[in-house]
PDB file of N, CA and C in Angstrom:
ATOM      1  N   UNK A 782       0.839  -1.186   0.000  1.00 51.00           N
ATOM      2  CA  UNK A 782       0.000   0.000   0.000  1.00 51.00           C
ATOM      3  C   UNK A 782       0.880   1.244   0.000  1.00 51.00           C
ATOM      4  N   UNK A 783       0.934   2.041  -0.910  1.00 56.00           N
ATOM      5  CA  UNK A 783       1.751   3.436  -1.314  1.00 56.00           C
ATOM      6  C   UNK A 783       1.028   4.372  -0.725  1.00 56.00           C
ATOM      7  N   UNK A 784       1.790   5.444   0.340  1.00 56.00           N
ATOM      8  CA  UNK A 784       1.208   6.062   0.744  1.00 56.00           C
ATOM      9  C   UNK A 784       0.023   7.356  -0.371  1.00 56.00           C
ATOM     10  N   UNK A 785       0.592   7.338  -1.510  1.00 57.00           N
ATOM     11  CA  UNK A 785      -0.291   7.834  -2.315  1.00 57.00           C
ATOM     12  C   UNK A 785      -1.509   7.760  -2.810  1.00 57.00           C
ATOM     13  N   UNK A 786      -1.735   6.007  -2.496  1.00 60.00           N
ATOM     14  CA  UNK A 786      -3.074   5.573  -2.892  1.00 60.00           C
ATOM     15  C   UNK A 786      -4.362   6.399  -2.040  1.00 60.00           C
ATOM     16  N   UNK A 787      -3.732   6.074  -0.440  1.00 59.00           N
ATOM     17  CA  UNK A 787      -5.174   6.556   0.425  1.00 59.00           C
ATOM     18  C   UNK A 787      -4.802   8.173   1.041  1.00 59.00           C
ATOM     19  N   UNK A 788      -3.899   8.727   0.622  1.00 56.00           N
ATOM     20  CA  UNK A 788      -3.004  10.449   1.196  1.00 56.00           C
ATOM     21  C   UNK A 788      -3.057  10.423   2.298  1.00 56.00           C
ATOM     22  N   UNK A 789      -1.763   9.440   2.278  1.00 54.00           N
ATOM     23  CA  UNK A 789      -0.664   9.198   3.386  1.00 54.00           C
ATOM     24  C   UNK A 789      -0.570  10.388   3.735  1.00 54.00           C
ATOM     25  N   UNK A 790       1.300  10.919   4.551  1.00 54.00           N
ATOM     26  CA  UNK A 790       1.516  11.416   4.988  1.00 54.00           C
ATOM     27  C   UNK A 790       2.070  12.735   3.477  1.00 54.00           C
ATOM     28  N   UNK A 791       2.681  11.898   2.268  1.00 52.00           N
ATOM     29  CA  UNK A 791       3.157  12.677   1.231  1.00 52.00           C
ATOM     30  C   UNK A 791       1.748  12.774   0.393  1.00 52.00           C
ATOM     31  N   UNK A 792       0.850  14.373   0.143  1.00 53.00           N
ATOM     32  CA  UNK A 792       0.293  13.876  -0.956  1.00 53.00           C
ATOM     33  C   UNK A 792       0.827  15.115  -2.320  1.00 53.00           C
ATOM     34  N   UNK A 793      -0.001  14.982  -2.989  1.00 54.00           N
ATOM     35  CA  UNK A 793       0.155  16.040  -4.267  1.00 54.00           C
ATOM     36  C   UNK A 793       0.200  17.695  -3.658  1.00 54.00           C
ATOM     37  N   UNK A 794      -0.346  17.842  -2.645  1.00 58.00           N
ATOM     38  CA  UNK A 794      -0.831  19.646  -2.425  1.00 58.00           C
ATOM     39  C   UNK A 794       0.746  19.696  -1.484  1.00 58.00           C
ATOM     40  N   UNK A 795       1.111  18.848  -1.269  1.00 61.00           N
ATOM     41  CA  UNK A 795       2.396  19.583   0.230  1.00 61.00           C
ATOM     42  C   UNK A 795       3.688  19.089  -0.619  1.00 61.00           C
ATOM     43  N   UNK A 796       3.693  19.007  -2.010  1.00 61.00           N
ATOM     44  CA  UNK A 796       5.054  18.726  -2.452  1.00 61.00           C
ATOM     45  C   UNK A 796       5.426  20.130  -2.828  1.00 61.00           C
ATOM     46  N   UNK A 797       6.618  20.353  -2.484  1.00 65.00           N
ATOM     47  CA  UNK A 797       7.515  21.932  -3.154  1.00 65.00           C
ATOM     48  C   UNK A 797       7.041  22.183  -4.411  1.00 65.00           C
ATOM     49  N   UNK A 798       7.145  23.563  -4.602  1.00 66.00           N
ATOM     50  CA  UNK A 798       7.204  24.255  -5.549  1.00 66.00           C
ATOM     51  C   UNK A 798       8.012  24.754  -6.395  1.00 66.00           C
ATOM     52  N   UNK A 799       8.232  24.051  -7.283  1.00 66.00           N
ATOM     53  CA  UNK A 799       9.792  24.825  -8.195  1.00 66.00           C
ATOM     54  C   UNK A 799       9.700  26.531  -8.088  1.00 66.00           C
ATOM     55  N   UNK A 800      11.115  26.190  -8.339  1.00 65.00           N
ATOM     56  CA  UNK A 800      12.050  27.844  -7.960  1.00 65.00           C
ATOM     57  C   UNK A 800      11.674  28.447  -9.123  1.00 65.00           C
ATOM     58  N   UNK A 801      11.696  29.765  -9.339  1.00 57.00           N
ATOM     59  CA  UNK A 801      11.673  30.571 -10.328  1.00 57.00           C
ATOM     60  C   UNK A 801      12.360  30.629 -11.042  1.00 57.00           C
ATOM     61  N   UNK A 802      13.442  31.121 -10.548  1.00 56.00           N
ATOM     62  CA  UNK A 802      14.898  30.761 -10.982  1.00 56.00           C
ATOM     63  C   UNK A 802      15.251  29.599 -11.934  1.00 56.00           C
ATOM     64  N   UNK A 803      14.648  28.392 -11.421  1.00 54.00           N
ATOM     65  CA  UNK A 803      14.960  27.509 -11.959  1.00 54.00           C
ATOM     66  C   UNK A 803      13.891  27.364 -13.579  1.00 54.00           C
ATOM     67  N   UNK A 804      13.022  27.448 -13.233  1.00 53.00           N
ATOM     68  CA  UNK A 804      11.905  27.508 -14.774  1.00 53.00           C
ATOM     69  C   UNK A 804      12.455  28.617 -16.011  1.00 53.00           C
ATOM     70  N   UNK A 805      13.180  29.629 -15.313  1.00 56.00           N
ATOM     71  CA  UNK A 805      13.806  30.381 -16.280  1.00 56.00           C
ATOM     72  C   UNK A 805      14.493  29.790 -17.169  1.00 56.00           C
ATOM     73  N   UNK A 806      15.599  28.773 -17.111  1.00 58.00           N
ATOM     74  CA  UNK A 806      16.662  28.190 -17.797  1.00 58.00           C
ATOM     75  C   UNK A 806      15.506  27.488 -18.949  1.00 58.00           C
ATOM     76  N   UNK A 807      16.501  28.046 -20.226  1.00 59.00           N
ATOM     77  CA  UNK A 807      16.260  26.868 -21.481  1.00 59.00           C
ATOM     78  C   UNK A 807      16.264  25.356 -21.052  1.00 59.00           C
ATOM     79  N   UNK A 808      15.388  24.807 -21.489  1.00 59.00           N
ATOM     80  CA  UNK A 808      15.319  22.652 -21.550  1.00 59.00           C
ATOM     81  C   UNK A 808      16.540  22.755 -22.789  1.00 59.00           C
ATOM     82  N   UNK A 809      17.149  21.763 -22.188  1.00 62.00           N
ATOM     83  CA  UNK A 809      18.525  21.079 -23.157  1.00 62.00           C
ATOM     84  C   UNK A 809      17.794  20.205 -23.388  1.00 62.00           C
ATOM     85  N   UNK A 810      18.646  19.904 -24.731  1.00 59.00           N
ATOM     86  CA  UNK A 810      17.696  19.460 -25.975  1.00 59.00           C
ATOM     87  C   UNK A 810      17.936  17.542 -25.819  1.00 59.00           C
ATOM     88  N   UNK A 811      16.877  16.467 -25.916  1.00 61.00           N
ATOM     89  CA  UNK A 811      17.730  15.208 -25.662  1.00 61.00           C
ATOM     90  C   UNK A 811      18.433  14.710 -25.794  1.00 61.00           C
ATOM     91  N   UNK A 812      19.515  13.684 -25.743  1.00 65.00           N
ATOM     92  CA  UNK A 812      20.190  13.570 -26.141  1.00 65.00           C
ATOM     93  C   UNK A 812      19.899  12.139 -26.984  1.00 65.00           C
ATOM     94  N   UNK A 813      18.839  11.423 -27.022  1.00 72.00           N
ATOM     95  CA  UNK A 813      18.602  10.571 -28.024  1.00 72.00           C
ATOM     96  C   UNK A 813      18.193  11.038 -29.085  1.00 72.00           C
ATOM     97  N   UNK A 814      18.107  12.273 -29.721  1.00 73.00           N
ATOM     98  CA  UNK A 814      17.609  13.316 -31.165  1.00 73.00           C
ATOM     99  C   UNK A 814      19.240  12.880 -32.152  1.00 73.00           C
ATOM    100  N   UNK A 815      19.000  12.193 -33.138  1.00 75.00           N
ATOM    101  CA  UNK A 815      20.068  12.514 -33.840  1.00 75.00           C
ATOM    102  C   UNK A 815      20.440  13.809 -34.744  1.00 75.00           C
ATOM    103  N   UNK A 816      21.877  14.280 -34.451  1.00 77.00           N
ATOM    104  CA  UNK A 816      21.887  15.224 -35.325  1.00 77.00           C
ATOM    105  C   UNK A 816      21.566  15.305 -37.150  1.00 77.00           C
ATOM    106  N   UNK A 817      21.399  16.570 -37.246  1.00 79.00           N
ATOM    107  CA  UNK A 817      20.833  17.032 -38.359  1.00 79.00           C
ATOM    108  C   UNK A 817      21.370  16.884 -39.328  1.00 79.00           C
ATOM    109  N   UNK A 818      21.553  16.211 -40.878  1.00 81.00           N
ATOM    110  CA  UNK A 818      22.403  15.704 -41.462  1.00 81.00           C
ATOM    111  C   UNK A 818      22.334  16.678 -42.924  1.00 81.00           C
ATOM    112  N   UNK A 819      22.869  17.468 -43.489  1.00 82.00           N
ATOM    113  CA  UNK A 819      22.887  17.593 -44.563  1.00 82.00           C
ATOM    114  C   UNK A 819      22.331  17.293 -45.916  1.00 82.00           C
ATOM    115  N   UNK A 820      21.688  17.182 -47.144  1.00 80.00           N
ATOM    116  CA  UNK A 820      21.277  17.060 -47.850  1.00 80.00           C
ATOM    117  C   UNK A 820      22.716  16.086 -49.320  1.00 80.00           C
ATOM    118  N   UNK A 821      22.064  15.125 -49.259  1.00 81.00           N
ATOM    119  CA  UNK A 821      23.476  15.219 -50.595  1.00 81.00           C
ATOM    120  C   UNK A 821      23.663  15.788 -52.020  1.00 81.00           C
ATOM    121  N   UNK A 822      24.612  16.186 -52.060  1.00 85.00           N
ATOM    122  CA  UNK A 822      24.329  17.060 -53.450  1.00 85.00           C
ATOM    123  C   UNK A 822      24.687  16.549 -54.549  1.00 85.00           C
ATOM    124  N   UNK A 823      24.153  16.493 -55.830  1.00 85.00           N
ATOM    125  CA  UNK A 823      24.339  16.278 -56.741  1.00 85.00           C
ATOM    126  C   UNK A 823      24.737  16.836 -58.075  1.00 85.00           C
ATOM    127  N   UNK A 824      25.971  15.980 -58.727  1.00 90.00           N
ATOM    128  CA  UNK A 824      25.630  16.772 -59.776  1.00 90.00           C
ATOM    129  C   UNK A 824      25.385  15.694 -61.180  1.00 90.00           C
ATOM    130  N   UNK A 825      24.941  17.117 -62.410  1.00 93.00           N
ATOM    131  CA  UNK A 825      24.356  16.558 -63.439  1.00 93.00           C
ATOM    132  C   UNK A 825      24.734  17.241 -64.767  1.00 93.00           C
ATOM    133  N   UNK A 826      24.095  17.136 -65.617  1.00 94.00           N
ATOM    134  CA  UNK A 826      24.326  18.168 -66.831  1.00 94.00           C
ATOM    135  C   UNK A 826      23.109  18.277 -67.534  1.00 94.00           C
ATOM    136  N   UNK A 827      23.422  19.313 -67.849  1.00 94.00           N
ATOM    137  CA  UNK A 827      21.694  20.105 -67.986  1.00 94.00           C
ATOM    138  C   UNK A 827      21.609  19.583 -69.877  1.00 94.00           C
ATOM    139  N   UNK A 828      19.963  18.792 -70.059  1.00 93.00           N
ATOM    140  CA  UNK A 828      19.855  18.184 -71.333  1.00 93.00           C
ATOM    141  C   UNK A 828      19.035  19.281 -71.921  1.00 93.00           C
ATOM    142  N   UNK A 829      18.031  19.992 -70.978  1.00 92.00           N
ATOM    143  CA  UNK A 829      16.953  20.961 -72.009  1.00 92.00           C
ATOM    144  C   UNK A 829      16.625  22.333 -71.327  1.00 92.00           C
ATOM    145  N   UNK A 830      17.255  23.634 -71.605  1.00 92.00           N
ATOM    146  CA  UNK A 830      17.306  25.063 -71.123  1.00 92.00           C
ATOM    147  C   UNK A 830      16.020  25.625 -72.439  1.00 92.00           C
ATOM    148  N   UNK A 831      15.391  25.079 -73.193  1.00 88.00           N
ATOM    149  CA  UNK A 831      14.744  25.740 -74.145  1.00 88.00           C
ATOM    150  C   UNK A 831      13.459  26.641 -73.349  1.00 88.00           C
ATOM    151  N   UNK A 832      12.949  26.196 -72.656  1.00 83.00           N
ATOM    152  CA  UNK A 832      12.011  27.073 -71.898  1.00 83.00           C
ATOM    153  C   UNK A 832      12.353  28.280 -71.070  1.00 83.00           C
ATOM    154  N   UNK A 833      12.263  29.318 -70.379  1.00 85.00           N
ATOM    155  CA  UNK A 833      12.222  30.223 -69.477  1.00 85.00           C
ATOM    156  C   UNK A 833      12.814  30.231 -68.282  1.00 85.00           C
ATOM    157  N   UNK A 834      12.163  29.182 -67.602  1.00 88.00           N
ATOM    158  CA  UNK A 834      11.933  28.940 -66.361  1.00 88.00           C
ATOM    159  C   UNK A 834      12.506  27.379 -65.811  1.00 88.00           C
ATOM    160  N   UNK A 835      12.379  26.643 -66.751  1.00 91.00           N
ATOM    161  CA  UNK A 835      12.391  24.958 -66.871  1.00 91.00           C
ATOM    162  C   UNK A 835      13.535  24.298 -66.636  1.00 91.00           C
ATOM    163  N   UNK A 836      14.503  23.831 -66.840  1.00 92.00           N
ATOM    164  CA  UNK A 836      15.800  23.169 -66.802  1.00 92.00           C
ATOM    165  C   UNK A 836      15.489  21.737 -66.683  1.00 92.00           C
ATOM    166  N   UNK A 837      15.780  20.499 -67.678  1.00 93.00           N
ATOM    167  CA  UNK A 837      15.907  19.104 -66.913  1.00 93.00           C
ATOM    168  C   UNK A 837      17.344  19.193 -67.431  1.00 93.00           C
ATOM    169  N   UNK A 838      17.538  18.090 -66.129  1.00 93.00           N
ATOM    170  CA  UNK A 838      19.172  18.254 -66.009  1.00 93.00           C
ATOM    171  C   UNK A 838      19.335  16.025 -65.832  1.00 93.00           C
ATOM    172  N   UNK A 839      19.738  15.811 -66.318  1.00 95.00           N
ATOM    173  CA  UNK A 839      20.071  14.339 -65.868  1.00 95.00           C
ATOM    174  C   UNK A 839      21.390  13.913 -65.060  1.00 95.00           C
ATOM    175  N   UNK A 840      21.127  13.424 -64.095  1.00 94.00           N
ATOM    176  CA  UNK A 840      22.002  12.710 -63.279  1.00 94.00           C
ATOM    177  C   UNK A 840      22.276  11.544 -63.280  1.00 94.00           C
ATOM    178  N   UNK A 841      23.727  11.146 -63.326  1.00 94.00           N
ATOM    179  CA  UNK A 841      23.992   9.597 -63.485  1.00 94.00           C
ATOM    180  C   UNK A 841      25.214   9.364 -62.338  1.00 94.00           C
ATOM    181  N   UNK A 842      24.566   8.284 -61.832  1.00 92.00           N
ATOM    182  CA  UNK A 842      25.573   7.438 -60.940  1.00 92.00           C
ATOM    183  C   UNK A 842      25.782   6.089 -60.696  1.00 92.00           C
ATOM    184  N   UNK A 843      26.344   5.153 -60.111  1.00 93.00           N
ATOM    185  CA  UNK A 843      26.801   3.671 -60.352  1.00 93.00           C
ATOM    186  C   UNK A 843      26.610   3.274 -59.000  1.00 93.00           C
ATOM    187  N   UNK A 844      25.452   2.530 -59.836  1.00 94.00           N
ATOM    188  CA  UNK A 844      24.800   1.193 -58.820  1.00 94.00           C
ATOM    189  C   UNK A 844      25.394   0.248 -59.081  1.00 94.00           C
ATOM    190  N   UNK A 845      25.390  -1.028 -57.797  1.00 95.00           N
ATOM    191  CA  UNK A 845      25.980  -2.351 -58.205  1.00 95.00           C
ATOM    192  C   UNK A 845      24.326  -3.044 -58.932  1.00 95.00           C
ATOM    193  N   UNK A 846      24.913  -3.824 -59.637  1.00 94.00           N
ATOM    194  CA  UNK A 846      23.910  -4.761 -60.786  1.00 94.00           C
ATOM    195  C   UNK A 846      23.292  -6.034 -59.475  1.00 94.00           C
ATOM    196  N   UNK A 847      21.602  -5.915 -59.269  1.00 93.00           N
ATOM    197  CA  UNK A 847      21.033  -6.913 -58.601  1.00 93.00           C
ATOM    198  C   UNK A 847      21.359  -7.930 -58.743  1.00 93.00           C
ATOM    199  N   UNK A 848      21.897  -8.627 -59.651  1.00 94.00           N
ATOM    200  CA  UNK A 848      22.648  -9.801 -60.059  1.00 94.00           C
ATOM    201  C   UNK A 848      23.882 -10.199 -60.001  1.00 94.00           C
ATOM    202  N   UNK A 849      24.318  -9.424 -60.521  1.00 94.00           N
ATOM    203  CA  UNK A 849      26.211  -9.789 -61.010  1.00 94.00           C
ATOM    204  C   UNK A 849      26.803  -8.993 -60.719  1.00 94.00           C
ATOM    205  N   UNK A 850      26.757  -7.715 -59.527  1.00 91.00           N
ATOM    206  CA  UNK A 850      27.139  -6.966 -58.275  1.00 91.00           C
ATOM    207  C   UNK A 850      28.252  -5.860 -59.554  1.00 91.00           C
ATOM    208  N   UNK A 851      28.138  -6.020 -60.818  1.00 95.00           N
ATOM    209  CA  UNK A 851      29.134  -5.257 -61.454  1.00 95.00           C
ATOM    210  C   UNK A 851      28.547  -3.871 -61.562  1.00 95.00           C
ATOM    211  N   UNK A 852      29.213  -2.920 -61.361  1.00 96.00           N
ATOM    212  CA  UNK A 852      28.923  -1.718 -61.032  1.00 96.00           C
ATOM    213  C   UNK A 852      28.253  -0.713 -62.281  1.00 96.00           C
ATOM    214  N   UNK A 853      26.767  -0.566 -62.381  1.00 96.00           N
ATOM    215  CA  UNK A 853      26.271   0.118 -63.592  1.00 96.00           C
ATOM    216  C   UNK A 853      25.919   1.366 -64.034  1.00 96.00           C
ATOM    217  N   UNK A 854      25.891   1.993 -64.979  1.00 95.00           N
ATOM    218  CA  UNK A 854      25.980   3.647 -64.672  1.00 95.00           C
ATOM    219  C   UNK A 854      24.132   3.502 -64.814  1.00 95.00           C
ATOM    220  N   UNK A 855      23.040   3.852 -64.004  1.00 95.00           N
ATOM    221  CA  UNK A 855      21.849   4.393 -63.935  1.00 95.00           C
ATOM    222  C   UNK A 855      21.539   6.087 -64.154  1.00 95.00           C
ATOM    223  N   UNK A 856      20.971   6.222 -64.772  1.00 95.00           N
ATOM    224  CA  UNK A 856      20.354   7.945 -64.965  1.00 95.00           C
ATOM    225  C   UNK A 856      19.058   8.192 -65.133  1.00 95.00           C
ATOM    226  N   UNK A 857      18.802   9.269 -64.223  1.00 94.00           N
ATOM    227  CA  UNK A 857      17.821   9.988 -64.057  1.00 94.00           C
ATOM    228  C   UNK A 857      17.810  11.283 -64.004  1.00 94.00           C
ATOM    229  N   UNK A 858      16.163  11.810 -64.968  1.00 93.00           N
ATOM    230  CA  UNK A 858      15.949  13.008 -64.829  1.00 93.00           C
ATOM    231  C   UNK A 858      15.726  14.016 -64.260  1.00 93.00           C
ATOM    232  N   UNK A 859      15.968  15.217 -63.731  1.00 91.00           N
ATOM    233  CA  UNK A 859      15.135  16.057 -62.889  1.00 91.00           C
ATOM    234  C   UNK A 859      14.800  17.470 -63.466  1.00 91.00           C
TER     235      UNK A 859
END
C-alpha cells in the first residue's frame, strides 16, 4: 500500500514548488535526437534550357547490378 493511494503522509498539495529561478533556464535538448544531417548534393548536366523557367538536367551514378554486383551507370531526370 503506497502512501499515495489513500493520502498518506506525502500527498500532491504539500510537495515543493519549483524555484523561479529555476523555470527560467532553457530545456537542453535530448540527447537521443540525432543530429541534423545535410542534404546530398548532386551533380548533373543540364539536357533541355529551351524554356524560361524549366531546366531538366540528368544525373547519373553507379549502382551495383542486382545480379552480377558489377557496377552500372543508372540515370535519371530532374
Amino acid at each position: 500500500s503506497s502512501p499515495f493511494l489513500h493520502g498518506g503522509s506525502t500527498s500532491l498539495y504539500r510537495l515543493p514548488k519549483p524555484n523561479s529561478s529555476q523555470s527560467c533556464q532553457p530545456l537542453k535538448s535530448p540527447a537521443f535526437l540525432p543530429p541534423i544531417r545535410a542534404m546530398k548534393s548532386m551533380q548533373g548536366k543540364v539536357i533541355c534550357a529551351t524554356d524560361d523557367k524549366t531546366v531538366s538536367v540528368e544525373v547519373v551514378r553507379l549502382a551495383p547490378h542486382p545480379k552480377y554486383k558489377k557496377r552500372v551507370r543508372k540515370k535519371k531526370k530532374f
